PDB file of C-alpha atoms and ligand atoms in Angstrom:
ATOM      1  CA  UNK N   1      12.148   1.817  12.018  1.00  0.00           C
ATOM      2  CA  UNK N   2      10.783   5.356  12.301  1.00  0.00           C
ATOM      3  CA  UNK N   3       7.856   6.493   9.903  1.00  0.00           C
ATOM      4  CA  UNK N   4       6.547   9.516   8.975  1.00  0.00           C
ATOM      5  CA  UNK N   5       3.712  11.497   7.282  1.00  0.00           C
ATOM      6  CA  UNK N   6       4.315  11.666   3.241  1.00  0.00           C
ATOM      7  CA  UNK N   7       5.079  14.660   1.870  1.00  0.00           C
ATOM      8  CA  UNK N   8       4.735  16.890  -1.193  1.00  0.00           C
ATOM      9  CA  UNK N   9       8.732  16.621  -1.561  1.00  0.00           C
ATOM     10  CA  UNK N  10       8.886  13.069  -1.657  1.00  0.00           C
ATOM     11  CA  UNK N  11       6.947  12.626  -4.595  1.00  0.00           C
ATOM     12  CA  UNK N  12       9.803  12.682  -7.169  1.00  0.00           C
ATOM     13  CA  UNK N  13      11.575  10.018  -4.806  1.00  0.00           C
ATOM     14  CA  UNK N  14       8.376   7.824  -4.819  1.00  0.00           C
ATOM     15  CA  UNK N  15       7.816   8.300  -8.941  1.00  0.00           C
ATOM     16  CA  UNK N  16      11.452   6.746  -8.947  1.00  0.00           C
ATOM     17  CA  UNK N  17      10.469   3.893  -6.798  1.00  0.00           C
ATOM     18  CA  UNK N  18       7.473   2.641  -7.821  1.00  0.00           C
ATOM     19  CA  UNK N  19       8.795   2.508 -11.282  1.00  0.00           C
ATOM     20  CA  UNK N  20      11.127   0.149  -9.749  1.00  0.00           C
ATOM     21  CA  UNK N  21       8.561  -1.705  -7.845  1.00  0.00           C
ATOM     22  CA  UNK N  22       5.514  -1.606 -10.465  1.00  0.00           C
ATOM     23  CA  UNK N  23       6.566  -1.003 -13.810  1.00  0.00           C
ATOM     24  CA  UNK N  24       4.547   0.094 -16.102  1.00  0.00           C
ATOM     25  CA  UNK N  25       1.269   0.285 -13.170  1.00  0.00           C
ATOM     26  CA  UNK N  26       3.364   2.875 -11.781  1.00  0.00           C
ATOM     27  CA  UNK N  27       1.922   5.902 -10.537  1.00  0.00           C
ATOM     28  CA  UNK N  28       2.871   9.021 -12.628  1.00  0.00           C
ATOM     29  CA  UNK N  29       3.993  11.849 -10.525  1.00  0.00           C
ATOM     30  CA  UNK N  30       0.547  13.427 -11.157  1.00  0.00           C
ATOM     31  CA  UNK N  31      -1.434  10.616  -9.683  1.00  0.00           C
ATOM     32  CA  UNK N  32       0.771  11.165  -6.081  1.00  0.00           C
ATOM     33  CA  UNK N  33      -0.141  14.604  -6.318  1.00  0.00           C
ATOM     34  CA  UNK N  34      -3.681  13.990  -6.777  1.00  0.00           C
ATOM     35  CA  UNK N  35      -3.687  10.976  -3.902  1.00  0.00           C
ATOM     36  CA  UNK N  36      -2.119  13.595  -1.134  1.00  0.00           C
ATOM     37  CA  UNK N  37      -4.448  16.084  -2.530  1.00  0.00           C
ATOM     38  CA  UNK N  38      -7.214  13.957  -1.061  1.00  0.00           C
ATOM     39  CA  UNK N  39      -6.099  13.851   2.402  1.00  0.00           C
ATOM     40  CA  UNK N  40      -7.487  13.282   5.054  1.00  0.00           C
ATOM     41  CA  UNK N  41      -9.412  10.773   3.398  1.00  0.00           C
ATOM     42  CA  UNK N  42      -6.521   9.143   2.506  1.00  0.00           C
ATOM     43  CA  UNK N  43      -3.516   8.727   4.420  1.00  0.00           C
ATOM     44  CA  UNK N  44       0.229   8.120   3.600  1.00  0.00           C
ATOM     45  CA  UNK N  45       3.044   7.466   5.754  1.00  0.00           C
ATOM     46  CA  UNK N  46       6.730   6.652   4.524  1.00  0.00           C
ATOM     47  CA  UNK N  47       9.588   5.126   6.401  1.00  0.00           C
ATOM     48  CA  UNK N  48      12.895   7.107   5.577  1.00  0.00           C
ATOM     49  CA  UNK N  49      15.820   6.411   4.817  1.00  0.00           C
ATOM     50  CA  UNK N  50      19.451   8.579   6.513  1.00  0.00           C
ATOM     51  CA  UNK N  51      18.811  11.120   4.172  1.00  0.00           C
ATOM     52  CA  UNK N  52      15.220  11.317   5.030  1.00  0.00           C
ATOM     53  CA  UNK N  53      14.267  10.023   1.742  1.00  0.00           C
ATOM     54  CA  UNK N  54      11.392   7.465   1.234  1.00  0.00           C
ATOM     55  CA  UNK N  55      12.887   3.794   1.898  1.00  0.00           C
ATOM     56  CA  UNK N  56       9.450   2.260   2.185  1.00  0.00           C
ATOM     57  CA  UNK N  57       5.472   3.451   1.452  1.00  0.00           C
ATOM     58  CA  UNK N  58       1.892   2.744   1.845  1.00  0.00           C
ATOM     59  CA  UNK N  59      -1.173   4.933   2.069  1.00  0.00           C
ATOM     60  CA  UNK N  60      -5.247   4.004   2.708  1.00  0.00           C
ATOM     61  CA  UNK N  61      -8.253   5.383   1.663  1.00  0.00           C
ATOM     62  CA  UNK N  62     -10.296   6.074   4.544  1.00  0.00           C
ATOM     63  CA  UNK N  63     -13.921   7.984   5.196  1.00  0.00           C
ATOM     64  CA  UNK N  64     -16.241   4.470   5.102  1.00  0.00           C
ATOM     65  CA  UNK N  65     -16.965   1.318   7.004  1.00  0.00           C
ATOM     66  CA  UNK N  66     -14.555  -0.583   4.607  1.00  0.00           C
ATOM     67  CA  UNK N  67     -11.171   0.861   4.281  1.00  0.00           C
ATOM     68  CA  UNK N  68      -9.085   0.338   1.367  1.00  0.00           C
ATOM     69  CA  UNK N  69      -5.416   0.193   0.911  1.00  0.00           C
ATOM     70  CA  UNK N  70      -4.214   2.126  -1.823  1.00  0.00           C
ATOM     71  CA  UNK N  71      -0.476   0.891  -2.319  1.00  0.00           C
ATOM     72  CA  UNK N  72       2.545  -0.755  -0.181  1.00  0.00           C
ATOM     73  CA  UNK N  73       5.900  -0.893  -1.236  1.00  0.00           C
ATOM     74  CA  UNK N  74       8.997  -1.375  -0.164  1.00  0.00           C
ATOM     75  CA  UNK N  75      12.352  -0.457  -1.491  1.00  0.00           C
ATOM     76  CA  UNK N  76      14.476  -3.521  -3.038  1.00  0.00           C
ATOM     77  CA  UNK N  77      17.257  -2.168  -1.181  1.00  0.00           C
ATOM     78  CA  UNK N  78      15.157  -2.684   2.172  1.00  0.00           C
ATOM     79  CA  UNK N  79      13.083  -5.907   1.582  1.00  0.00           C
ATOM     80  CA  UNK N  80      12.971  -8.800   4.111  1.00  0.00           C
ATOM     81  CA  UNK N  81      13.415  -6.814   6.785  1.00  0.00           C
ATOM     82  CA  UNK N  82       9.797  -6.112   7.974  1.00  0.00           C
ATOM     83  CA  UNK N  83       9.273  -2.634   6.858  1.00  0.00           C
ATOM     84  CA  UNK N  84       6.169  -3.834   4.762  1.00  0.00           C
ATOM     85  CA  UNK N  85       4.976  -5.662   7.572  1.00  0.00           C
ATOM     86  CA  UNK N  86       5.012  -2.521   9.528  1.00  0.00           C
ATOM     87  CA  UNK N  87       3.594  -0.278   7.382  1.00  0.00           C
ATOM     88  CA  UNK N  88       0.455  -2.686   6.958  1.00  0.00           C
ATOM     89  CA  UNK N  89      -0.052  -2.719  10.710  1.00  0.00           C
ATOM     90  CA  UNK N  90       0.214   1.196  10.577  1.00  0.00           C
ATOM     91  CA  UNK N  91      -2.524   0.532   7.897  1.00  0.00           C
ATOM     92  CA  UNK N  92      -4.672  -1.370  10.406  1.00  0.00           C
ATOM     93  CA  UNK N  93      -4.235   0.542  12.829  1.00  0.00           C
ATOM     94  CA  UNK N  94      -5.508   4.031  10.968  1.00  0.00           C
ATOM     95  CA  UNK N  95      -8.599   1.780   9.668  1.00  0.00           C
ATOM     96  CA  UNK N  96      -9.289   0.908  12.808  1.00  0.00           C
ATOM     97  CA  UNK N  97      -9.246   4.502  14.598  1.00  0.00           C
ATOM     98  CA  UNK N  98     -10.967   5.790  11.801  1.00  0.00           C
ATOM     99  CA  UNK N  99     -13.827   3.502  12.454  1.00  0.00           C
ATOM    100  CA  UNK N 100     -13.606   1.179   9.516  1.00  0.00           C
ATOM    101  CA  UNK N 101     -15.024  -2.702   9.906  1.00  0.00           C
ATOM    102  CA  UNK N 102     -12.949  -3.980   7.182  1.00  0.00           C
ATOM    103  CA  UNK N 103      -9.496  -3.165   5.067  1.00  0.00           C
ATOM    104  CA  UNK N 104      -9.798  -4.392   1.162  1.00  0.00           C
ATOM    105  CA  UNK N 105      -7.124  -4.827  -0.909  1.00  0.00           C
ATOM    106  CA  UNK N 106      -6.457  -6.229  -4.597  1.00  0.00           C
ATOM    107  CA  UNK N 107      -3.607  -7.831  -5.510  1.00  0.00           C
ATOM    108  CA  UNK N 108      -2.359  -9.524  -8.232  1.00  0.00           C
ATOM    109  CA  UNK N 109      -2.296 -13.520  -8.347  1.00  0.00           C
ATOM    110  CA  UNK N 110       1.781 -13.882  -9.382  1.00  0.00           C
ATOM    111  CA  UNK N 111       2.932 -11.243  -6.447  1.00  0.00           C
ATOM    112  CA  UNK N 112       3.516 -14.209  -3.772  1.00  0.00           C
ATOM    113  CA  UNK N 113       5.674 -11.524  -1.706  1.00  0.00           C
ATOM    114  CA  UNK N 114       2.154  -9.385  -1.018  1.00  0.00           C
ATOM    115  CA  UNK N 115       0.166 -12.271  -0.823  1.00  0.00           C
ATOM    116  CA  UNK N 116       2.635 -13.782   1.679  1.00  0.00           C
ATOM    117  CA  UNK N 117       2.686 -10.287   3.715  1.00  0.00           C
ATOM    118  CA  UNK N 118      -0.964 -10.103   3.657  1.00  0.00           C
ATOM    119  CA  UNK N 119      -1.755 -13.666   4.806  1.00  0.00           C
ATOM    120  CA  UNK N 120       0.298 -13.373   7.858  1.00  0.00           C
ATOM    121  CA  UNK N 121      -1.344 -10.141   8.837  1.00  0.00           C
ATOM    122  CA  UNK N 122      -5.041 -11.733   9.025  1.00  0.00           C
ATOM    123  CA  UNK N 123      -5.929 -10.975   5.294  1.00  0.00           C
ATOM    124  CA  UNK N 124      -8.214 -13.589   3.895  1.00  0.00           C
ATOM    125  CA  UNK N 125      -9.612 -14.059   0.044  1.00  0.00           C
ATOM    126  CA  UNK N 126     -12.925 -12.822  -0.374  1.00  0.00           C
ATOM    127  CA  UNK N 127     -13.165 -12.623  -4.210  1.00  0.00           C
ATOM    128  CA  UNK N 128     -11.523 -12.610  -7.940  1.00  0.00           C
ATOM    129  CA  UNK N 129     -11.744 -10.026 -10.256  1.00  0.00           C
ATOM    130  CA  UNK N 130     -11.021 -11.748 -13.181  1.00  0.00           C
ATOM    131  CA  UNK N 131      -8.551 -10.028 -15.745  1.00  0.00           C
ATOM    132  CA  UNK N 132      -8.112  -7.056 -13.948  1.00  0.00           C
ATOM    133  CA  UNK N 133      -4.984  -5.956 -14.480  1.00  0.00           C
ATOM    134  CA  UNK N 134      -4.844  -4.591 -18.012  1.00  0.00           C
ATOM    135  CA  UNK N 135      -2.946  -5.006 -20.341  1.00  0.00           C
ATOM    136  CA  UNK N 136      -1.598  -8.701 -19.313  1.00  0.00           C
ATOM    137  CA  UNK N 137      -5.419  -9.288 -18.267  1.00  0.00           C
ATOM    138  CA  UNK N 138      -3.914 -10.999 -14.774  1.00  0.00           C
ATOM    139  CA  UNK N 139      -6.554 -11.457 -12.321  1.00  0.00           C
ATOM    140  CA  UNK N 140      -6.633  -9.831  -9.028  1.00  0.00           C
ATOM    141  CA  UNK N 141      -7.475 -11.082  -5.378  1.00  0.00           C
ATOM    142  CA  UNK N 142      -9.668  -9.077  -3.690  1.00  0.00           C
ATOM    143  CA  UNK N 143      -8.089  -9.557   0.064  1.00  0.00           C
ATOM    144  CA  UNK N 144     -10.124  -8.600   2.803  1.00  0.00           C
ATOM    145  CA  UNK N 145      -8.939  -8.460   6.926  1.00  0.00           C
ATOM    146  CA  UNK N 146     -11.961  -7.895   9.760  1.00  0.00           C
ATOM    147  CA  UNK N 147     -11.312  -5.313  12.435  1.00  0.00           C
ATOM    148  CA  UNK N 148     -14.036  -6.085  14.511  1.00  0.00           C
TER     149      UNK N 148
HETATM  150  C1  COA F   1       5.268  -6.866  -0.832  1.00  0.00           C
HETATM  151  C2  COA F   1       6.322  -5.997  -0.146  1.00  0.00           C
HETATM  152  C3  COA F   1       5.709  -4.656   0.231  1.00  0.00           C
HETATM  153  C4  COA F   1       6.797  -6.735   1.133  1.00  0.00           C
HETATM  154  O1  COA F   1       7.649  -5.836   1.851  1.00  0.00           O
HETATM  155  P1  COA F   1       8.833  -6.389   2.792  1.00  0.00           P
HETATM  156  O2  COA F   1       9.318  -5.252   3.618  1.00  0.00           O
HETATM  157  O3  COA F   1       9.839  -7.108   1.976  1.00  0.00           O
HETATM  158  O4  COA F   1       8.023  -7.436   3.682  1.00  0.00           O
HETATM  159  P2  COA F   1       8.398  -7.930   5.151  1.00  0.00           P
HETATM  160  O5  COA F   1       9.894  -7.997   5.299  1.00  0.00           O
HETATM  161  O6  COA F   1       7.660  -7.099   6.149  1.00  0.00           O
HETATM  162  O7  COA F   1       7.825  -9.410   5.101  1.00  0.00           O
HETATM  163  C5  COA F   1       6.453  -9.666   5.358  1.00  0.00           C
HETATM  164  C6  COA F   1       6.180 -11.161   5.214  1.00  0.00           C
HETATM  165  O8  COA F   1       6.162 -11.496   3.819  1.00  0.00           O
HETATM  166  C7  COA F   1       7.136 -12.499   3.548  1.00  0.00           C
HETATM  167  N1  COA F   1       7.824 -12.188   2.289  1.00  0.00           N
HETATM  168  C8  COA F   1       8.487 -11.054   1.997  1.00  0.00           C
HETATM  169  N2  COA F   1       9.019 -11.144   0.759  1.00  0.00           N
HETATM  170  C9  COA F   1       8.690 -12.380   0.315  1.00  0.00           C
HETATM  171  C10 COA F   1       8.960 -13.081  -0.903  1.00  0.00           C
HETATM  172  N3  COA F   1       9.697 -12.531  -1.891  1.00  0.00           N
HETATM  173  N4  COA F   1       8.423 -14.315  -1.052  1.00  0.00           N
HETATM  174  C11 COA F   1       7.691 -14.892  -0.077  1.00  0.00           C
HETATM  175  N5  COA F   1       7.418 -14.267   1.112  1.00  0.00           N
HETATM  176  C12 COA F   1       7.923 -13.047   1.281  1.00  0.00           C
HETATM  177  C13 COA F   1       8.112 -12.443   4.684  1.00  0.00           C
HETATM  178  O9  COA F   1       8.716 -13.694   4.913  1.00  0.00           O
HETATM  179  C14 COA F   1       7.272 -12.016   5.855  1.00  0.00           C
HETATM  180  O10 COA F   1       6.656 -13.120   6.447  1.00  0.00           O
HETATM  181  P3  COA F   1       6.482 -13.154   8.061  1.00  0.00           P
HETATM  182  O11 COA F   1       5.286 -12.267   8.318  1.00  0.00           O
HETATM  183  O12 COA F   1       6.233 -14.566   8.373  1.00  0.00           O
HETATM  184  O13 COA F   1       7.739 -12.617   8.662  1.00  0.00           O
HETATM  185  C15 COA F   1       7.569  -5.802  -1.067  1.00  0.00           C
HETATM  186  O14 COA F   1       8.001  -7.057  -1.528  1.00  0.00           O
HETATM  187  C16 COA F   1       7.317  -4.899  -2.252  1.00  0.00           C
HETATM  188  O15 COA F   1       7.467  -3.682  -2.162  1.00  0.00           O
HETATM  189  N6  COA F   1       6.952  -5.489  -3.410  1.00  0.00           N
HETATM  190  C17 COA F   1       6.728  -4.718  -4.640  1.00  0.00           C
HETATM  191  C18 COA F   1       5.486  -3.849  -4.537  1.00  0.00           C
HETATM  192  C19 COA F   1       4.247  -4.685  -4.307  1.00  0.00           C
HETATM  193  O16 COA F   1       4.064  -5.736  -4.879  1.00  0.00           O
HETATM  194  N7  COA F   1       3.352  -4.163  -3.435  1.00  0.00           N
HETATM  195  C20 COA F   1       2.101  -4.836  -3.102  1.00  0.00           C
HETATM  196  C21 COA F   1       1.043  -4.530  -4.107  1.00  0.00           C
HETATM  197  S1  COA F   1      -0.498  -5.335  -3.704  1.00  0.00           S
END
């Protein structure tokens, strides 16, 4: 499916979203405003839906030689049909053109969607960061895929 650069007028879309998707780590609409405030460094593309509405998500922080990915997600509506797959290559691909040796990523031990989509994309475990999800204290997987 098509993608396209995130915009300012998607953010009230995406605060709906990632409510759905992440509870209460949700981003607040302010923290999307600050993230797109920081661009280029980091990047966010969406995949729309008809109405040109966010169906699917993911942005990267980019400026070093280890890139990191910021968040992925993926409309319930639109899940199992490889939209997060392609967004993570898009993801690889940026990193990649942008110089990076590495993407990093943490995510949580119970999310066996992510950690599926991530270990069939070349992502391997490099660390634990042990209760880092607050509160809950769940630990996180820090994820790591070589680009060169
Ligand atoms: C994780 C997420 C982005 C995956 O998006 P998606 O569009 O459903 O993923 P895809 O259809 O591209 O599937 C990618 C791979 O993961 C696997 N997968 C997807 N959902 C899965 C599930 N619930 N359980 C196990 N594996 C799953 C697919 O089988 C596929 O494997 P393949 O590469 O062999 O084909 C989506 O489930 C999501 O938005 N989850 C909530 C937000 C989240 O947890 N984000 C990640 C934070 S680190």
């Amino acid at each position: 499916m098509s993608m396209r650069p995130m915009r300012w007028t998607d953010i009230d879309v995406l605060v709906g979203l990632d409510v759905e998707l992440f509870g209460a780590d949700a981003w607040s609409a302010a923290t999307w405003w600050a993230e797109l405030r920081e661009r280029p460094r980091r990047d966010y593309a969406v995949v729309p839906d008809g109405d040109d509405h966010p169906l699917a998500y993911a942005g990267l922080d980019l400026g070093g030689d280890v890139a990191d990915i910021m968040t992925i997600g993926v409309s319930p509506r639109a899940q199992g049909q490889g939209l997060g797959g392609q967004l993570l290559r898009w993801m690889v691909e940026r990193a990649v053109e942008d110089g990076a040796i590495a993407l990093i990523l943490e995510v949580r031990e119970s999310n066996e969607a992510a950690r599926t989509l991530y270990e069939h994309n070349g992502f391997e475990r490099i660390s634990v960061r042990r209760g880092y999800y607050q509160p809950g204290g769940e630990d996180a997987l820090v994820l790591r895929r070589l680009l060169r």
